[in-house]
């Protein structure tokens, strides 16, 4: 393992004439929790999707655990990888979205087992043991035979986290994982994420949960208009933001 789990160098991303990312630089060390804050449209979710090449970048480079994501370098030029090679890279990067994206026709247990069995072709009995343990870990051991439609939003999101962990990723990306939840269900998902952080999982979390960022984050990035405006230890940035834009944003959400 390198000393850096994620490294972004001068990352640019446009959709047509709209420039969404305007030169993002970021380093996340192994075991760190990096929280990304910012207003809607600041480029947070787009950046996260670039980290596992769900979006292709227009310039710059992103490395995960020392390996270029989505490209290989030859003769000083970047050449895009074939889709099957990108898919292989994605196996080690777990992602949890705002929407849970569970298979409605499969039980909770089958949802968690699906990718390791189908994508990695792992032994079914071993995957079942791992999936059972993960569901118990996220507090859903009694719901394994249920279908997603029988669960609350918070429970479905915890299943989605277990499903991502079943692939044994070295990095977890969370794209506003609590924003679609009723307020009283947010805590159970954040508790699961806190446990993951305590276990040393490297995490990049796009969130509006300031308390989570303050309590669990090692590094806080504030983005606006496609650039990193400010970054530093979460408690320092939240208590004493240096940039006027950060101050204005925090004054509205705190």
XYZ file of N, CA and C in Angstrom:
762
model
N 0.847 -1.204 0.000
C 0.000 0.000 0.000
C 0.873 1.241 0.000
N 0.482 2.209 -0.796
C 1.213 3.471 -0.822
C 0.829 4.299 0.406
N 1.519 5.422 0.596
C 1.163 6.315 1.695
C -0.064 7.138 1.390
N -0.625 6.958 0.202
C -1.820 7.704 -0.212
C -2.847 6.720 -0.763
N -4.055 6.764 -0.213
C -5.114 5.907 -0.759
C -5.772 6.573 -1.968
N -5.977 7.900 -1.867
C -6.531 8.643 -3.005
C -5.631 9.846 -3.262
N -5.336 10.048 -4.525
C -4.619 11.262 -4.906
C -5.270 11.829 -6.158
N -5.712 13.072 -6.083
C -6.265 13.768 -7.241
C -5.338 14.932 -7.571
N -4.901 14.993 -8.816
C -4.021 16.068 -9.276
C -4.701 16.854 -10.386
N -5.060 18.112 -10.088
C -5.552 19.049 -11.104
C -6.676 18.443 -11.953
N -7.675 17.882 -11.259
C -8.758 17.177 -11.954
C -9.789 18.163 -12.502
N -10.053 18.051 -13.795
C -11.058 18.869 -14.478
C -12.133 17.966 -15.054
N -13.383 18.452 -14.986
C -14.492 17.702 -15.576
C -15.525 18.694 -16.095
N -15.915 18.520 -17.358
C -16.961 19.355 -17.957
C -18.071 18.478 -18.504
N -19.276 19.007 -18.461
C -20.402 18.416 -19.169
C -20.783 19.413 -20.259
N -20.367 19.129 -21.493
C -20.565 20.112 -22.555
C -19.770 21.367 -22.238
N -20.438 22.507 -22.257
C -19.731 23.772 -21.987
C -19.699 24.104 -20.492
N -20.353 23.272 -19.679
C -20.392 23.538 -18.234
C -19.193 22.887 -17.546
N -18.290 23.720 -17.024
C -17.119 23.202 -16.308
C -17.504 22.983 -14.848
N -17.528 21.713 -14.433
C -18.010 21.367 -13.096
C -16.856 21.257 -12.100
N -15.736 20.695 -12.535
C -14.537 20.615 -11.697
C -13.422 21.394 -12.379
N -12.801 22.304 -11.617
C -11.863 23.267 -12.223
C -10.465 23.134 -11.641
N -10.013 21.908 -11.471
C -8.649 21.706 -10.975
C -8.635 21.310 -9.509
N -9.126 20.089 -9.242
C -9.213 19.607 -7.858
C -7.930 18.876 -7.487
N -7.336 19.283 -6.371
C -6.186 18.573 -5.792
C -6.598 18.052 -4.425
N -6.288 16.787 -4.177
C -6.738 16.179 -2.918
C -5.902 14.945 -2.628
N -5.559 14.762 -1.362
C -4.888 13.529 -0.929
C -5.630 12.967 0.275
N -5.930 11.668 0.221
C -6.536 10.963 1.355
C -5.611 9.811 1.716
N -5.164 9.788 2.968
C -4.239 8.739 3.411
C -5.012 7.494 3.838
N -4.359 6.329 3.825
C -5.029 5.108 4.268
C -5.564 5.266 5.693
N -6.808 4.828 5.891
C -7.427 4.890 7.219
C -8.066 6.222 7.544
N -7.949 7.194 6.642
C -8.526 8.516 6.892
C -9.989 8.582 6.493
N -10.731 9.453 7.175
C -12.087 9.804 6.762
C -12.043 11.248 6.263
N -12.289 11.406 4.973
C -12.284 12.740 4.357
C -13.725 13.132 4.089
N -14.177 14.226 4.701
C -15.554 14.695 4.515
C -15.551 15.882 3.546
N -16.449 15.836 2.577
C -16.533 16.878 1.555
C -17.855 17.620 1.724
N -17.753 18.905 2.012
C -18.931 19.761 2.176
C -19.001 20.764 1.036
N -20.191 21.337 0.869
C -20.338 22.396 -0.115
C -21.779 22.490 -0.574
N -22.145 23.609 -1.167
C -23.526 23.789 -1.628
C -23.836 22.883 -2.820
N -25.118 22.744 -3.125
C -25.518 21.995 -4.317
C -24.875 22.623 -5.549
N -24.422 21.756 -6.458
C -23.815 22.261 -7.692
C -22.360 22.633 -7.566
N -21.743 22.332 -6.411
C -20.337 22.721 -6.229
C -19.371 21.708 -6.843
N -19.885 20.540 -7.256
C -19.022 19.534 -7.889
C -18.661 18.365 -6.993
N -19.217 18.326 -5.781
C -18.843 17.283 -4.811
C -19.146 15.872 -5.339
N -20.403 15.658 -5.735
C -20.799 14.323 -6.181
C -20.107 13.943 -7.486
N -19.927 14.918 -8.365
C -19.215 14.647 -9.620
C -17.798 14.188 -9.331
N -17.121 14.869 -8.403
C -15.758 14.457 -8.058
C -15.742 13.024 -7.530
N -16.687 12.712 -6.644
C -16.737 11.367 -6.083
C -16.909 10.323 -7.187
N -17.760 10.627 -8.152
C -18.009 9.690 -9.264
C -16.789 9.568 -10.176
N -15.955 10.584 -10.201
C -14.713 10.498 -10.972
C -13.701 9.559 -10.305
N -13.765 9.463 -8.974
C -12.780 8.637 -8.255
C -12.884 7.166 -8.667
N -14.097 6.690 -8.980
C -14.171 5.307 -9.474
C -14.554 5.246 -10.953
N -14.337 6.353 -11.650
C -14.463 6.419 -13.116
C -15.898 6.177 -13.587
N -16.878 6.483 -12.727
C -18.262 6.528 -13.206
C -18.433 7.750 -14.108
N -17.611 8.766 -13.853
C -17.500 9.907 -14.770
C -16.052 9.983 -15.252
N -15.858 10.234 -16.540
C -14.511 10.345 -17.090
C -14.019 11.778 -16.941
N -12.800 11.934 -16.466
C -12.264 13.286 -16.282
C -11.729 13.815 -17.616
N -11.682 15.132 -17.737
C -11.193 15.765 -18.967
C -9.717 16.126 -18.887
N -9.212 16.303 -17.673
C -7.791 16.628 -17.501
C -7.398 16.280 -16.074
N -6.085 16.132 -15.867
C -5.589 15.747 -14.548
C -5.520 14.239 -14.414
N -5.388 13.787 -13.173
C -5.326 12.345 -12.934
C -5.796 12.021 -11.526
N -6.325 10.824 -11.376
C -6.743 10.314 -10.067
C -6.087 8.953 -9.859
N -5.458 8.783 -8.705
C -4.860 7.494 -8.348
C -5.526 6.967 -7.088
N -5.778 5.663 -7.073
C -6.264 4.985 -5.874
C -5.246 3.921 -5.510
N -4.705 4.038 -4.314
C -3.672 3.114 -3.832
C -2.513 3.031 -4.829
N -2.145 4.190 -5.372
C -0.982 4.261 -6.257
C -1.242 3.897 -7.703
N -2.483 3.496 -8.022
C -2.804 3.052 -9.388
C -3.711 4.071 -10.072
N -3.348 4.453 -11.297
C -4.181 5.367 -12.079
C -5.564 4.766 -12.268
N -6.591 5.561 -12.055
C -7.965 5.082 -12.224
C -8.451 5.399 -13.637
N -8.871 4.367 -14.355
C -9.511 4.556 -15.653
C -8.563 4.713 -16.827
N -7.267 4.832 -16.550
C -6.299 5.078 -17.619
C -5.006 4.327 -17.355
N -4.237 4.118 -18.424
C -2.842 3.732 -18.227
C -1.982 4.747 -18.966
N -0.776 4.924 -18.451
C 0.103 5.942 -19.018
C 1.127 5.269 -19.928
N 1.220 5.766 -21.170
C 2.228 5.254 -22.104
C 2.836 6.436 -22.830
N 4.150 6.521 -22.754
C 4.842 7.594 -23.466
C 4.375 8.973 -23.061
N 4.079 9.139 -21.778
C 3.666 10.448 -21.276
C 2.228 10.808 -21.600
N 1.487 9.869 -22.239
C 0.077 10.132 -22.567
C -0.810 9.146 -21.823
N -2.042 9.616 -21.508
C -3.008 8.735 -20.844
C -3.906 8.080 -21.890
N -4.062 6.762 -21.759
C -4.939 6.010 -22.648
C -6.019 5.356 -21.795
N -7.257 5.523 -22.206
C -8.355 4.991 -21.392
C -8.337 3.467 -21.381
N -8.596 2.902 -20.207
C -8.652 1.451 -20.070
C -9.929 0.897 -20.694
N -9.877 -0.371 -21.077
C -11.083 -1.067 -21.528
C -12.058 -1.174 -20.358
N -13.353 -1.252 -20.677
C -14.388 -1.277 -19.636
C -14.171 -2.413 -18.652
N -13.713 -3.570 -19.128
C -13.511 -4.708 -18.212
C -12.378 -4.421 -17.207
N -11.376 -3.660 -17.637
C -10.277 -3.308 -16.718
C -10.726 -2.243 -15.713
N -11.583 -1.325 -16.164
C -12.157 -0.335 -15.242
C -13.021 -1.052 -14.201
N -13.820 -2.018 -14.665
C -14.686 -2.780 -13.755
C -13.848 -3.503 -12.700
N -12.691 -3.994 -13.108
C -11.802 -4.690 -12.164
C -11.308 -3.709 -11.091
N -10.965 -2.485 -11.513
C -10.526 -1.476 -10.543
C -11.653 -1.139 -9.565
N -12.883 -1.069 -10.104
C -14.011 -0.667 -9.259
C -14.303 -1.686 -8.160
N -13.886 -2.917 -8.351
C -14.180 -3.945 -7.334
C -13.596 -3.587 -5.967
N -12.492 -2.840 -5.984
C -11.847 -2.525 -4.704
C -12.277 -1.165 -4.158
N -13.267 -0.533 -4.833
C -13.783 0.769 -4.390
C -15.284 0.616 -4.137
N -15.689 0.627 -2.881
C -17.108 0.521 -2.554
C -17.775 1.883 -2.698
N -19.036 1.890 -3.160
C -19.735 3.170 -3.280
C -21.158 3.038 -2.770
N -21.553 4.009 -1.960
C -22.910 4.061 -1.418
C -23.533 5.375 -1.880
N -24.682 5.261 -2.544
C -25.332 6.415 -3.166
C -26.436 6.971 -2.259
N -27.011 8.110 -2.676
C -28.172 8.655 -1.948
C -29.327 7.664 -1.988
N -29.558 7.116 -3.173
C -30.618 6.111 -3.332
C -30.001 4.734 -3.170
N -30.748 3.822 -2.640
C -30.142 2.580 -2.157
C -29.829 1.601 -3.284
N -30.596 1.671 -4.405
C -30.322 0.833 -5.578
C -30.262 -0.655 -5.247
N -31.076 -1.116 -4.314
C -31.125 -2.546 -4.020
C -32.013 -3.244 -5.052
N -31.762 -4.527 -5.258
C -32.617 -5.306 -6.157
C -33.906 -5.650 -5.414
N -35.064 -5.121 -5.858
C -36.292 -5.292 -5.081
C -36.792 -6.737 -5.036
N -36.406 -7.543 -6.046
C -36.900 -8.923 -6.120
C -36.011 -9.904 -5.366
N -34.942 -9.395 -4.743
C -34.017 -10.267 -4.002
C -34.119 -9.979 -2.514
N -33.900 -11.019 -1.707
C -33.864 -10.804 -0.257
C -32.651 -9.944 0.099
N -32.669 -9.452 1.320
C -31.546 -8.672 1.840
C -30.242 -9.463 1.727
N -30.271 -10.719 2.148
C -29.056 -11.545 2.100
C -28.572 -11.717 0.662
N -29.497 -11.994 -0.254
C -29.110 -12.187 -1.659
C -28.547 -10.905 -2.273
N -29.100 -9.744 -1.877
C -28.556 -8.462 -2.345
C -27.085 -8.319 -1.970
N -26.749 -8.714 -0.740
C -25.374 -8.556 -0.253
C -24.444 -9.594 -0.901
N -24.982 -10.775 -1.200
C -24.158 -11.857 -1.770
C -23.937 -11.714 -3.276
N -24.800 -10.975 -3.947
C -24.838 -10.985 -5.411
C -23.486 -10.657 -6.055
N -22.881 -9.523 -5.690
C -21.666 -9.082 -6.398
C -20.469 -10.011 -6.152
N -20.179 -10.410 -4.901
C -19.031 -11.314 -4.715
C -19.204 -12.637 -5.473
N -20.440 -13.149 -5.511
C -20.683 -14.418 -6.211
C -20.613 -14.229 -7.724
N -21.249 -13.183 -8.214
C -21.379 -13.027 -9.666
C -20.163 -12.347 -10.280
N -19.662 -11.316 -9.620
C -18.560 -10.535 -10.209
C -17.211 -11.181 -9.912
N -17.020 -11.590 -8.649
C -15.727 -12.165 -8.266
C -15.716 -13.686 -8.332
N -16.897 -14.273 -8.565
C -17.036 -15.736 -8.620
C -16.468 -16.426 -7.384
N -16.755 -15.837 -6.232
C -16.278 -16.420 -4.974
C -17.164 -17.589 -4.554
N -16.622 -18.394 -3.662
C -17.345 -19.548 -3.121
C -18.610 -19.089 -2.394
N -19.751 -19.686 -2.766
C -21.042 -19.200 -2.276
C -21.175 -19.340 -0.761
N -20.696 -20.460 -0.215
C -20.809 -20.674 1.234
C -19.990 -19.638 2.000
N -18.789 -19.336 1.483
C -17.940 -18.334 2.149
C -18.590 -16.945 2.064
N -19.145 -16.637 0.892
C -19.798 -15.331 0.727
C -21.003 -15.227 1.654
N -21.758 -16.317 1.779
C -22.928 -16.313 2.667
C -22.513 -16.013 4.105
N -21.419 -16.644 4.557
C -20.918 -16.395 5.920
C -20.531 -14.926 6.095
N -19.838 -14.404 5.097
C -19.387 -13.009 5.185
C -20.584 -12.062 5.171
N -21.529 -12.327 4.269
C -22.712 -11.465 4.148
C -23.533 -11.484 5.429
N -23.672 -12.681 6.017
C -24.410 -12.808 7.286
C -23.738 -11.976 8.372
N -22.409 -12.083 8.449
C -21.657 -11.311 9.448
C -21.791 -9.817 9.237
N -21.760 -9.387 7.969
C -21.879 -7.954 7.676
C -23.266 -7.434 8.037
N -24.303 -8.220 7.755
C -25.664 -7.775 8.086
C -25.858 -7.714 9.597
N -25.249 -8.648 10.302
C -25.311 -8.567 11.776
C -24.573 -7.316 12.251
N -23.463 -7.039 11.614
C -22.652 -5.883 12.012
C -23.408 -4.568 11.827
N -24.229 -4.480 10.771
C -24.994 -3.238 10.552
C -26.369 -3.295 11.224
N -26.558 -4.298 12.097
C -27.772 -4.360 12.913
C -28.982 -4.930 12.211
N -28.752 -5.732 11.155
C -29.877 -6.249 10.374
C -29.864 -7.781 10.291
N -29.277 -8.412 11.302
C -29.219 -9.870 11.313
C -30.588 -10.531 11.257
N -31.609 -9.838 11.775
C -32.958 -10.433 11.810
C -33.744 -10.163 10.525
N -33.141 -9.425 9.587
C -33.882 -9.016 8.381
C -33.364 -9.697 7.109
N -32.517 -10.719 7.256
C -31.852 -11.289 6.075
C -32.809 -11.852 5.041
N -33.950 -12.391 5.504
C -34.914 -12.992 4.579
C -35.937 -12.001 4.059
N -35.876 -10.764 4.528
C -36.827 -9.745 4.073
C -36.436 -9.218 2.698
N -37.400 -8.565 2.058
C -37.138 -7.885 0.787
C -36.992 -6.388 1.058
N -36.239 -5.665 0.206
C -36.005 -4.237 0.457
C -37.288 -3.446 0.725
N -38.374 -3.764 0.019
C -39.623 -3.038 0.205
C -40.225 -3.180 1.589
N -39.733 -4.165 2.352
C -40.242 -4.373 3.714
C -39.405 -3.634 4.759
N -38.389 -2.887 4.299
C -37.478 -2.197 5.221
C -37.683 -0.687 5.167
N -37.306 -0.018 6.249
C -37.286 1.457 6.251
C -36.125 1.934 5.380
N -36.154 3.237 5.063
C -35.058 3.804 4.279
C -33.710 3.640 4.961
N -33.673 3.854 6.260
C -32.410 3.712 6.995
C -31.896 2.285 6.954
N -32.817 1.315 7.064
C -32.415 -0.084 6.985
C -31.902 -0.422 5.584
N -32.593 0.102 4.562
C -32.139 -0.165 3.189
C -30.741 0.409 2.950
N -30.493 1.590 3.512
C -29.171 2.185 3.318
C -28.100 1.368 4.033
N -28.438 0.801 5.190
C -27.469 -0.055 5.884
C -27.210 -1.345 5.103
N -28.237 -1.857 4.428
C -28.033 -3.010 3.538
C -27.080 -2.613 2.401
N -27.280 -1.410 1.851
C -26.415 -0.942 0.763
C -24.958 -0.835 1.227
N -24.748 -0.423 2.482
C -23.383 -0.354 3.021
C -22.809 -1.763 3.161
N -23.610 -2.690 3.701
C -23.151 -4.082 3.830
C -22.819 -4.654 2.455
N -23.652 -4.346 1.478
C -23.423 -4.852 0.115
C -22.084 -4.337 -0.436
N -21.790 -3.058 -0.217
C -20.503 -2.518 -0.686
C -19.338 -3.181 0.038
N -19.499 -3.422 1.340
C -18.422 -4.030 2.135
C -18.192 -5.494 1.760
N -19.210 -6.147 1.215
C -19.087 -7.566 0.864
C -18.013 -7.795 -0.197
N -17.701 -6.757 -0.966
C -16.647 -6.873 -1.986
C -15.244 -6.656 -1.393
N -15.184 -6.438 -0.085
C -13.916 -6.207 0.626
C -13.106 -5.060 -0.003
N -13.722 -3.883 -0.100
C -13.033 -2.755 -0.741
C -11.931 -2.191 0.152
N -10.971 -1.515 -0.487
C -9.942 -0.821 0.310
C -10.319 0.646 0.512
N -11.354 1.084 -0.202
C -11.806 2.474 -0.134
C -13.323 2.483 -0.232
N -13.973 3.308 0.611
C -15.433 3.458 0.550
C -15.770 4.909 0.206
N -16.623 5.088 -0.791
C -17.117 6.407 -1.189
C -18.592 6.507 -0.805
N -18.949 7.586 -0.147
C -20.343 7.810 0.267
C -20.825 9.116 -0.353
N -21.882 9.026 -1.172
C -22.418 10.225 -1.821
C -23.713 10.646 -1.121
N -23.584 11.538 -0.148
C -24.737 12.014 0.642
C -25.638 10.854 1.060
N -25.084 9.910 1.819
C -25.813 8.661 2.101
C -27.048 8.838 2.971
N -27.204 9.997 3.616
C -28.372 10.193 4.488
C -29.365 11.215 3.922
N -29.091 11.783 2.741
C -29.914 12.908 2.289
C -31.324 12.490 1.876
N -31.517 11.209 1.531
C -32.852 10.758 1.116
C -33.654 10.187 2.285
N -33.091 10.253 3.500
C -33.722 9.600 4.649
C -34.545 10.571 5.481
N -35.583 10.044 6.125
C -36.288 10.824 7.136
C -35.308 11.152 8.260
N -35.450 12.329 8.873
C -34.467 12.759 9.885
C -34.228 11.740 10.998
N -35.290 11.036 11.440
C -35.075 10.126 12.578
C -34.334 8.851 12.181
N -34.131 8.637 10.878
C -33.411 7.446 10.428
C -31.940 7.728 10.119
N -31.564 8.997 10.141
C -30.199 9.379 9.772
C -29.183 8.788 10.746
N -29.498 8.834 12.027
C -28.546 8.418 13.066
C -28.068 6.987 12.907
N -28.990 6.081 12.530
C -28.598 4.665 12.454
C -27.592 4.439 11.321
N -27.722 5.199 10.235
C -26.768 5.067 9.134
C -25.423 5.682 9.528
N -25.464 6.863 10.163
C -24.218 7.500 10.606
C -23.493 6.641 11.634
N -24.238 5.970 12.515
C -23.600 5.078 13.499
C -22.842 3.957 12.807
N -23.450 3.397 11.752
C -22.780 2.347 10.987
C -21.492 2.882 10.364
N -21.553 4.096 9.845
C -20.365 4.703 9.232
C -19.291 5.013 10.273
N -19.720 5.417 11.468
C -18.747 5.668 12.549
C -18.013 4.381 12.919
N -18.755 3.272 12.972
C -18.124 1.982 13.273
C -17.081 1.625 12.213
N -17.417 1.876 10.964
C -16.481 1.602 9.867
C -15.209 2.430 10.027
N -15.402 3.704 10.338
C -14.251 4.598 10.525
C -13.378 4.106 11.673
N -14.020 3.665 12.755
C -13.279 3.173 13.923
C -12.470 1.922 13.581
N -12.947 1.160 12.602
C -12.233 -0.042 12.153
C -11.108 0.276 11.180
N -10.958 1.559 10.823
C -9.837 1.946 9.968
C -10.121 1.957 8.479
N -11.407 1.917 8.094
C -11.737 1.975 6.664
C -11.456 3.377 6.126
N -10.790 3.456 4.986
C -10.580 4.737 4.315
C -11.887 5.151 3.653
N -12.338 6.369 3.936
C -13.645 6.808 3.471
C -13.576 8.232 2.928
N -14.255 8.462 1.802
C -14.495 9.822 1.317
C -16.011 10.008 1.352
N -16.461 10.994 2.137
C -17.887 11.146 2.430
C -18.358 12.531 2.002
N -19.191 12.574 0.970
C -19.878 13.816 0.610
C -21.119 13.893 1.495
N -21.211 14.943 2.296
C -22.278 14.967 3.308
C -22.657 16.389 3.678
N -23.865 16.521 4.237
C -24.275 17.780 4.865
C -24.337 17.614 6.379
N -23.926 16.447 6.874
C -23.988 16.164 8.319
C -22.750 16.748 8.995
N -22.887 17.997 9.444
C -21.732 18.714 10.012
C -21.232 18.009 11.278
N -22.169 17.507 12.087
C -21.776 16.816 13.322
C -20.918 15.600 13.042
N -21.290 14.835 12.029
C -20.504 13.660 11.634
C -19.105 14.085 11.187
N -19.038 15.121 10.364
C -17.739 15.606 9.880
C -16.850 16.039 11.045
N -17.459 16.720 11.998
C -16.702 17.232 13.145
C -16.191 16.087 14.014
N -17.055 15.101 14.213
C -16.746 14.024 15.162
C -15.853 12.935 14.562
N -16.076 12.595 13.293
C -15.446 11.409 12.703
C -14.378 11.759 11.669
N -14.515 12.926 11.031
C -13.604 13.260 9.930
C -12.185 13.542 10.399
N -11.225 13.155 9.555
C -9.810 13.520 9.772
C -9.454 14.754 8.959
N -10.187 14.922 7.859
C -9.905 16.033 6.954
C -11.238 16.526 6.408
N -11.393 17.833 6.291
C -12.624 18.392 5.752
C -12.275 19.238 4.533
N -12.984 18.972 3.447
C -12.810 19.726 2.205
C -14.074 20.548 1.997
N -13.942 21.848 1.798
C -15.103 22.662 1.429
C -14.953 23.051 -0.034
N -15.943 22.620 -0.848
C -15.920 22.909 -2.285
C -16.997 23.921 -2.638
N -16.680 24.753 -3.597
C -17.697 25.656 -4.154
C -17.265 26.013 -5.566
N -18.215 26.010 -6.499
C -17.918 26.407 -7.868
C -16.841 25.575 -8.540
N -16.753 24.287 -8.144
C -15.824 23.385 -8.822
C -14.384 23.463 -8.358
N -14.140 24.175 -7.253
C -12.782 24.233 -6.698
C -12.826 23.921 -5.202
N -11.655 23.524 -4.660
C -11.525 23.368 -3.214
C -11.227 24.748 -2.641
N -12.183 25.277 -1.873
C -12.037 26.630 -1.315
C -11.181 26.593 -0.056
N -11.387 25.540 0.739
C -10.714 25.467 2.045
C -10.660 24.015 2.478
N -9.574 23.645 3.158
C -9.528 22.303 3.736
C -8.666 22.309 4.977
N -8.894 21.324 5.847
C -8.128 21.229 7.077
C -8.823 20.304 8.058
N -8.314 20.227 9.300
C -8.981 19.412 10.314
C -10.418 19.910 10.514
N -11.413 19.017 10.526
C -12.815 19.442 10.545
C -13.164 20.404 11.671
N -12.694 20.128 12.880
C -13.063 20.994 14.005
C -12.561 22.410 13.791
N -11.344 22.513 13.247
C -10.773 23.851 13.009
C -11.548 24.590 11.928
N -11.822 23.892 10.809
C -12.515 24.554 9.696
C -13.923 24.972 10.121
N -14.609 24.095 10.868
C -15.989 24.394 11.269
C -16.032 25.519 12.312
N -15.095 25.463 13.262
C -15.097 26.470 14.338
C -14.543 27.807 13.866
N -13.602 27.754 12.924
C -12.911 28.988 12.558
C -12.583 29.013 11.063
N -13.617 29.039 10.205
C -13.354 29.026 8.767
C -12.579 30.270 8.337
N -11.610 30.062 7.449
C -10.731 31.154 7.024
C -11.275 31.909 5.820
N -12.115 31.252 5.046
C -12.573 31.834 3.786
C -14.002 32.344 3.926
N -14.266 33.478 3.353
C -15.598 34.098 3.460
C -16.700 33.168 2.939
N -16.431 32.444 1.856
C -17.439 31.554 1.276
C -17.763 30.406 2.243
N -16.731 29.879 2.897
C -16.947 28.804 3.887
C -17.763 29.329 5.053
N -17.422 30.535 5.508
C -18.158 31.140 6.638
C -19.631 31.295 6.298
N -19.909 31.792 5.091
C -21.293 32.017 4.668
C -22.071 30.700 4.623
N -21.424 29.654 4.096
C -22.085 28.349 3.987
C -22.366 27.781 5.379
N -21.347 27.793 6.236
C -21.510 27.190 7.575
C -22.537 27.962 8.399
N -22.616 29.274 8.191
C -23.587 30.067 8.969
C -25.027 29.652 8.654
N -25.226 29.105 7.449
C -26.571 28.683 7.055
C -26.912 27.274 7.545
N -25.888 26.428 7.715
C -26.174 25.009 8.031
C -25.934 24.672 9.499
N -25.233 25.527 10.221
C -24.983 25.211 11.641
C -26.105 25.720 12.519
